[in-house]
Amino acid sequence: MNNGKNSTENFDVIVTGGGPAGSTVASFIAMEGNKVLLLEREKFPRHQIGESLLPATINGICVMLGVSEELAKANFTYKLGGTYRWGRHPEPWSFTFGPSSMIPGSQAFAYQVERMKFDHILLNNARRKGVDVREQHTVTEVLEEGGRVVGVSFNDDQGQKKTAKARYVIDASGNTTTLSRTVGERIYSKFFQNVALFCYFKDGKRLPPPYSGNILSEAFSEGWCWYIPLSSELTSVGAVVAREHADRLKAGPEAAMQHFLNSTVMVKDFLSSATRIIEGPYGQYRIRKDYSYCNTRFWAPGALLIGDAACFVDPVFSSGVHLATYSALLAARSVNSCLRGEIGEERSFNEFEERYRREFSNFYQFLVAFYDMDKDMDSYFWSARKVLNTEERANDAFIRLVSGTSFTGEPLFSNAAEFFQAHVGVGDLFRTAYEEAANPIDDRNFDISKFDIAKFNPKDFIRDFRRGIVGLIRQAQTGTHRREAPVFDGGLISSSNGLSWMEPAEGDAAAGD
């Protein structure tokens, strides 16, 4: 390694950002024997939001990373599903991840995590996998040569300017990314433009067993609240409101949060004997703009965007860490394949983008349907988000974008107006399914008679939504690969260890992942 003041270091891959996306992609690439540099601008452990996880991360990605035992020892809260006070029905309803024929009971769980601890576990694991992890190193410039990204300039932890080059640069630095402008353009959804105000409480109440570890999401007149039990004492509480209601923050976060909490029923009761934490890393109010967005491209020659650097969707279904780590796995497969010279860059990176865009689109469509369950017809927040009363119908560019038609592949839906028309009322359909069965994809709970299934079939939609997640969990648990069909016509399939792409067998037709 060169250590001169103006020297340039060389790697196979440079990853910017050490959160779940960055540490995961760096680990999976290093596990294939490649030389990886990870640059993280902060010093871990550090605070981060996005504390409620999904089974695909815990029982899929984390198993493949080899951190399952360490996570179990961390005593994170065991999460069986989610509980909602949402829609026109006053009583709360819950869903579970299983057990079902698709997800056995032993894998039908996730964790509520303190991200300071969870992210630190993943970053330290990257070090153990051989990644050169450097904290408090800030990327200042993306280096390009001949239309290709070839490296970065950065300031090290002593403030010295350094340069590193690599075959590939992967941006996992989150929503503040600068590399995304090199790759494409960020487009914002008109449907999800919310602001989140959050803080932490001690000694809040819990739901009765077996749902005591569930995230509780409660809708109120101006938005919705999350209530996440991070430990027996610590609770994360946030209010998500439309930007039109953000003016309440002018009175200060304390007054604004009190107003939002007073608008709830369950969350207000659960906090009746709790105390807000006012010291340490959990001792302040924080604000985040939860504006959903998607980049026009997820890759360019020499560069890939993963996690929030590529796209972000409303957090009501706890999809953040899942999308981050899933996109990291897809990107690692592409980079590993290219570094070995087995598959061309364009074909390999197209596979990454199409699959990641498809997963993001599934969550986006699901959330549009979920927000169709208005809490209060007289409330501006909810009436404005009734699917047929929003500008989203005309937001054709974003619809085409999230479905992948701005780049390659066939659209998941071709006409925005038809898509939203087809989805009206599907939110209540999902609620009914969740209330009546532990397994939300049980066909018996779907009455599709009112839907034009040529435009939208809820059963197919939910199956597609979960098929890739289930396949990932199965592969991680068994350590072997069950031969799959490509997701797209002419597409690739994952290798036996899940860390690269391979060609499908001749004659294999595209099917669900």
PDB file of N, CA and C in Angstrom, residues 81-137:
ATOM      1  N   GLY A  81     -44.186  -9.357  13.603  1.00  0.00           N
ATOM      2  CA  GLY A  81     -44.959  -8.723  12.546  1.00  0.00           C
ATOM      3  C   GLY A  81     -45.204  -7.267  12.867  1.00  0.00           C
ATOM      4  N   GLY A  82     -46.388  -6.769  12.539  1.00  0.00           N
ATOM      5  CA  GLY A  82     -46.721  -5.373  12.790  1.00  0.00           C
ATOM      6  C   GLY A  82     -48.154  -5.237  13.245  1.00  0.00           C
ATOM      7  N   THR A  83     -48.420  -4.180  13.994  1.00  0.00           N
ATOM      8  CA  THR A  83     -49.767  -3.892  14.470  1.00  0.00           C
ATOM      9  C   THR A  83     -50.153  -2.493  14.010  1.00  0.00           C
ATOM     10  N   TYR A  84     -51.384  -2.376  13.503  1.00  0.00           N
ATOM     11  CA  TYR A  84     -51.825  -1.117  12.911  1.00  0.00           C
ATOM     12  C   TYR A  84     -53.174  -0.695  13.466  1.00  0.00           C
ATOM     13  N   ARG A  85     -53.275   0.566  13.787  1.00  0.00           N
ATOM     14  CA  ARG A  85     -54.565   1.205  13.997  1.00  0.00           C
ATOM     15  C   ARG A  85     -54.712   2.156  12.815  1.00  0.00           C
ATOM     16  N   TRP A  86     -55.315   1.677  11.784  1.00  0.00           N
ATOM     17  CA  TRP A  86     -55.191   2.301  10.468  1.00  0.00           C
ATOM     18  C   TRP A  86     -56.465   2.038   9.685  1.00  0.00           C
ATOM     19  N   GLY A  87     -56.852   2.958   8.863  1.00  0.00           N
ATOM     20  CA  GLY A  87     -58.070   2.780   8.084  1.00  0.00           C
ATOM     21  C   GLY A  87     -59.296   3.219   8.865  1.00  0.00           C
ATOM     22  N   ARG A  88     -60.449   2.924   8.331  1.00  0.00           N
ATOM     23  CA  ARG A  88     -61.695   3.426   8.920  1.00  0.00           C
ATOM     24  C   ARG A  88     -62.158   2.619  10.126  1.00  0.00           C
ATOM     25  N   HIS A  89     -61.436   1.550  10.459  1.00  0.00           N
ATOM     26  CA  HIS A  89     -61.854   0.690  11.559  1.00  0.00           C
ATOM     27  C   HIS A  89     -61.121   1.094  12.838  1.00  0.00           C
ATOM     28  N   PRO A  90     -61.840   1.339  13.934  1.00  0.00           N
ATOM     29  CA  PRO A  90     -61.208   1.859  15.153  1.00  0.00           C
ATOM     30  C   PRO A  90     -60.354   0.839  15.896  1.00  0.00           C
ATOM     31  N   GLU A  91     -60.599  -0.459  15.679  1.00  0.00           N
ATOM     32  CA  GLU A  91     -59.854  -1.465  16.419  1.00  0.00           C
ATOM     33  C   GLU A  91     -58.519  -1.774  15.728  1.00  0.00           C
ATOM     34  N   PRO A  92     -57.446  -1.962  16.497  1.00  0.00           N
ATOM     35  CA  PRO A  92     -56.151  -2.304  15.894  1.00  0.00           C
ATOM     36  C   PRO A  92     -56.175  -3.698  15.286  1.00  0.00           C
ATOM     37  N   TRP A  93     -55.340  -3.918  14.289  1.00  0.00           N
ATOM     38  CA  TRP A  93     -55.225  -5.224  13.652  1.00  0.00           C
ATOM     39  C   TRP A  93     -53.757  -5.524  13.423  1.00  0.00           C
ATOM     40  N   SER A  94     -53.421  -6.791  13.422  1.00  0.00           N
ATOM     41  CA  SER A  94     -52.015  -7.211  13.344  1.00  0.00           C
ATOM     42  C   SER A  94     -51.805  -8.189  12.199  1.00  0.00           C
ATOM     43  N   PHE A  95     -50.594  -8.225  11.703  1.00  0.00           N
ATOM     44  CA  PHE A  95     -50.194  -9.273  10.773  1.00  0.00           C
ATOM     45  C   PHE A  95     -48.933  -9.915  11.315  1.00  0.00           C
ATOM     46  N   THR A  96     -48.686 -11.148  10.920  1.00  0.00           N
ATOM     47  CA  THR A  96     -47.453 -11.823  11.275  1.00  0.00           C
ATOM     48  C   THR A  96     -46.724 -12.228  10.001  1.00  0.00           C
ATOM     49  N   PHE A  97     -45.423 -12.469  10.117  1.00  0.00           N
ATOM     50  CA  PHE A  97     -44.624 -12.886   8.974  1.00  0.00           C
ATOM     51  C   PHE A  97     -44.868 -14.352   8.616  1.00  0.00           C
ATOM     52  N   GLY A  98     -45.507 -15.082   9.455  1.00  0.00           N
ATOM     53  CA  GLY A  98     -45.766 -16.505   9.232  1.00  0.00           C
ATOM     54  C   GLY A  98     -46.225 -17.092  10.558  1.00  0.00           C
ATOM     55  N   PRO A  99     -46.102 -18.411  10.745  1.00  0.00           N
ATOM     56  CA  PRO A  99     -45.553 -19.352   9.761  1.00  0.00           C
ATOM     57  C   PRO A  99     -46.532 -19.634   8.632  1.00  0.00           C
ATOM     58  N   SER A 100     -45.987 -20.061   7.513  1.00  0.00           N
ATOM     59  CA  SER A 100     -46.790 -20.432   6.368  1.00  0.00           C
ATOM     60  C   SER A 100     -46.019 -21.453   5.560  1.00  0.00           C
ATOM     61  N   SER A 101     -46.614 -21.883   4.470  1.00  0.00           N
ATOM     62  CA  SER A 101     -45.914 -22.822   3.606  1.00  0.00           C
ATOM     63  C   SER A 101     -44.696 -22.189   2.971  1.00  0.00           C
ATOM     64  N   MET A 102     -44.661 -20.855   2.929  1.00  0.00           N
ATOM     65  CA  MET A 102     -43.547 -20.157   2.294  1.00  0.00           C
ATOM     66  C   MET A 102     -42.448 -19.796   3.295  1.00  0.00           C
ATOM     67  N   ILE A 103     -42.831 -19.425   4.509  1.00  0.00           N
ATOM     68  CA  ILE A 103     -41.854 -19.038   5.523  1.00  0.00           C
ATOM     69  C   ILE A 103     -42.101 -19.861   6.774  1.00  0.00           C
ATOM     70  N   PRO A 104     -41.252 -20.840   7.087  1.00  0.00           N
ATOM     71  CA  PRO A 104     -41.409 -21.635   8.309  1.00  0.00           C
ATOM     72  C   PRO A 104     -41.347 -20.766   9.549  1.00  0.00           C
ATOM     73  N   GLY A 105     -41.923 -21.275  10.628  1.00  0.00           N
ATOM     74  CA  GLY A 105     -41.981 -20.504  11.857  1.00  0.00           C
ATOM     75  C   GLY A 105     -40.625 -20.088  12.385  1.00  0.00           C
ATOM     76  N   SER A 106     -39.601 -20.911  12.176  1.00  0.00           N
ATOM     77  CA  SER A 106     -38.267 -20.588  12.685  1.00  0.00           C
ATOM     78  C   SER A 106     -37.651 -19.385  11.991  1.00  0.00           C
ATOM     79  N   GLN A 107     -38.192 -19.001  10.839  1.00  0.00           N
ATOM     80  CA  GLN A 107     -37.648 -17.872  10.081  1.00  0.00           C
ATOM     81  C   GLN A 107     -38.637 -16.716   9.979  1.00  0.00           C
ATOM     82  N   ALA A 108     -39.798 -16.857  10.591  1.00  0.00           N
ATOM     83  CA  ALA A 108     -40.852 -15.860  10.452  1.00  0.00           C
ATOM     84  C   ALA A 108     -40.750 -14.797  11.538  1.00  0.00           C
ATOM     85  N   PHE A 109     -39.588 -14.175  11.621  1.00  0.00           N
ATOM     86  CA  PHE A 109     -39.387 -13.121  12.617  1.00  0.00           C
ATOM     87  C   PHE A 109     -38.332 -12.146  12.103  1.00  0.00           C
ATOM     88  N   ALA A 110     -38.265 -11.014  12.756  1.00  0.00           N
ATOM     89  CA  ALA A 110     -37.201 -10.042  12.511  1.00  0.00           C
ATOM     90  C   ALA A 110     -36.851  -9.419  13.857  1.00  0.00           C
ATOM     91  N   TYR A 111     -36.071  -8.366  13.840  1.00  0.00           N
ATOM     92  CA  TYR A 111     -35.707  -7.666  15.073  1.00  0.00           C
ATOM     93  C   TYR A 111     -36.069  -6.189  14.963  1.00  0.00           C
ATOM     94  N   GLN A 112     -36.364  -5.600  16.115  1.00  0.00           N
ATOM     95  CA  GLN A 112     -36.313  -4.153  16.280  1.00  0.00           C
ATOM     96  C   GLN A 112     -34.912  -3.860  16.814  1.00  0.00           C
ATOM     97  N   VAL A 113     -34.181  -2.994  16.151  1.00  0.00           N
ATOM     98  CA  VAL A 113     -32.771  -2.835  16.516  1.00  0.00           C
ATOM     99  C   VAL A 113     -32.425  -1.387  16.828  1.00  0.00           C
ATOM    100  N   GLU A 114     -31.500  -1.221  17.740  1.00  0.00           N
ATOM    101  CA  GLU A 114     -30.838   0.065  17.886  1.00  0.00           C
ATOM    102  C   GLU A 114     -29.795   0.120  16.780  1.00  0.00           C
ATOM    103  N   ARG A 115     -29.969   1.018  15.842  1.00  0.00           N
ATOM    104  CA  ARG A 115     -29.110   1.034  14.670  1.00  0.00           C
ATOM    105  C   ARG A 115     -27.649   1.314  15.028  1.00  0.00           C
ATOM    106  N   MET A 116     -27.412   1.991  16.123  1.00  0.00           N
ATOM    107  CA  MET A 116     -26.031   2.201  16.542  1.00  0.00           C
ATOM    108  C   MET A 116     -25.329   0.861  16.743  1.00  0.00           C
ATOM    109  N   LYS A 117     -26.036  -0.090  17.340  1.00  0.00           N
ATOM    110  CA  LYS A 117     -25.467  -1.411  17.598  1.00  0.00           C
ATOM    111  C   LYS A 117     -25.483  -2.290  16.355  1.00  0.00           C
ATOM    112  N   PHE A 118     -26.619  -2.305  15.653  1.00  0.00           N
ATOM    113  CA  PHE A 118     -26.769  -3.168  14.477  1.00  0.00           C
ATOM    114  C   PHE A 118     -25.769  -2.798  13.383  1.00  0.00           C
ATOM    115  N   ASP A 119     -25.688  -1.517  13.060  1.00  0.00           N
ATOM    116  CA  ASP A 119     -24.778  -1.075  11.997  1.00  0.00           C
ATOM    117  C   ASP A 119     -23.325  -1.331  12.362  1.00  0.00           C
ATOM    118  N   HIS A 120     -23.007  -1.199  13.658  1.00  0.00           N
ATOM    119  CA  HIS A 120     -21.632  -1.440  14.109  1.00  0.00           C
ATOM    120  C   HIS A 120     -21.265  -2.913  13.946  1.00  0.00           C
ATOM    121  N   ILE A 121     -22.221  -3.786  14.215  1.00  0.00           N
ATOM    122  CA  ILE A 121     -21.986  -5.217  14.034  1.00  0.00           C
ATOM    123  C   ILE A 121     -21.656  -5.518  12.565  1.00  0.00           C
ATOM    124  N   LEU A 122     -22.428  -4.949  11.650  1.00  0.00           N
ATOM    125  CA  LEU A 122     -22.203  -5.200  10.227  1.00  0.00           C
ATOM    126  C   LEU A 122     -20.884  -4.599   9.754  1.00  0.00           C
ATOM    127  N   LEU A 123     -20.543  -3.413  10.250  1.00  0.00           N
ATOM    128  CA  LEU A 123     -19.285  -2.779   9.824  1.00  0.00           C
ATOM    129  C   LEU A 123     -18.078  -3.561  10.340  1.00  0.00           C
ATOM    130  N   ASN A 124     -18.126  -3.995  11.590  1.00  0.00           N
ATOM    131  CA  ASN A 124     -17.025  -4.805  12.128  1.00  0.00           C
ATOM    132  C   ASN A 124     -16.921  -6.147  11.404  1.00  0.00           C
ATOM    133  N   ASN A 125     -18.055  -6.679  10.994  1.00  0.00           N
ATOM    134  CA  ASN A 125     -18.036  -7.921  10.225  1.00  0.00           C
ATOM    135  C   ASN A 125     -17.330  -7.712   8.888  1.00  0.00           C
ATOM    136  N   ALA A 126     -17.547  -6.547   8.265  1.00  0.00           N
ATOM    137  CA  ALA A 126     -16.849  -6.238   7.014  1.00  0.00           C
ATOM    138  C   ALA A 126     -15.339  -6.244   7.223  1.00  0.00           C
ATOM    139  N   ARG A 127     -14.902  -5.712   8.345  1.00  0.00           N
ATOM    140  CA  ARG A 127     -13.467  -5.745   8.660  1.00  0.00           C
ATOM    141  C   ARG A 127     -12.965  -7.189   8.741  1.00  0.00           C
ATOM    142  N   ARG A 128     -13.744  -8.028   9.409  1.00  0.00           N
ATOM    143  CA  ARG A 128     -13.340  -9.422   9.545  1.00  0.00           C
ATOM    144  C   ARG A 128     -13.306 -10.145   8.201  1.00  0.00           C
ATOM    145  N   LYS A 129     -14.116  -9.689   7.269  1.00  0.00           N
ATOM    146  CA  LYS A 129     -14.134 -10.299   5.941  1.00  0.00           C
ATOM    147  C   LYS A 129     -12.976  -9.805   5.074  1.00  0.00           C
ATOM    148  N   GLY A 130     -12.180  -8.884   5.591  1.00  0.00           N
ATOM    149  CA  GLY A 130     -11.024  -8.402   4.843  1.00  0.00           C
ATOM    150  C   GLY A 130     -11.188  -7.044   4.204  1.00  0.00           C
ATOM    151  N   VAL A 131     -12.299  -6.363   4.461  1.00  0.00           N
ATOM    152  CA  VAL A 131     -12.512  -5.031   3.898  1.00  0.00           C
ATOM    153  C   VAL A 131     -11.628  -4.014   4.638  1.00  0.00           C
ATOM    154  N   ASP A 132     -11.002  -3.112   3.884  1.00  0.00           N
ATOM    155  CA  ASP A 132     -10.221  -2.010   4.450  1.00  0.00           C
ATOM    156  C   ASP A 132     -11.199  -0.907   4.825  1.00  0.00           C
ATOM    157  N   VAL A 133     -11.653  -0.912   6.085  1.00  0.00           N
ATOM    158  CA  VAL A 133     -12.658   0.034   6.567  1.00  0.00           C
ATOM    159  C   VAL A 133     -11.962   1.237   7.185  1.00  0.00           C
ATOM    160  N   ARG A 134     -12.324   2.427   6.704  1.00  0.00           N
ATOM    161  CA  ARG A 134     -11.740   3.659   7.233  1.00  0.00           C
ATOM    162  C   ARG A 134     -12.858   4.614   7.624  1.00  0.00           C
ATOM    163  N   GLU A 135     -12.981   4.823   8.911  1.00  0.00           N
ATOM    164  CA  GLU A 135     -13.997   5.733   9.435  1.00  0.00           C
ATOM    165  C   GLU A 135     -13.452   7.154   9.474  1.00  0.00           C
ATOM    166  N   GLN A 136     -14.377   8.113   9.543  1.00  0.00           N
ATOM    167  CA  GLN A 136     -14.051   9.537   9.549  1.00  0.00           C
ATOM    168  C   GLN A 136     -13.224   9.920   8.312  1.00  0.00           C
ATOM    169  N   HIS A 137     -13.584   9.317   7.206  1.00  0.00           N
ATOM    170  CA  HIS A 137     -12.988   9.628   5.905  1.00  0.00           C
ATOM    171  C   HIS A 137     -14.116  10.128   4.995  1.00  0.00           C
TER     172      HIS A 137
END
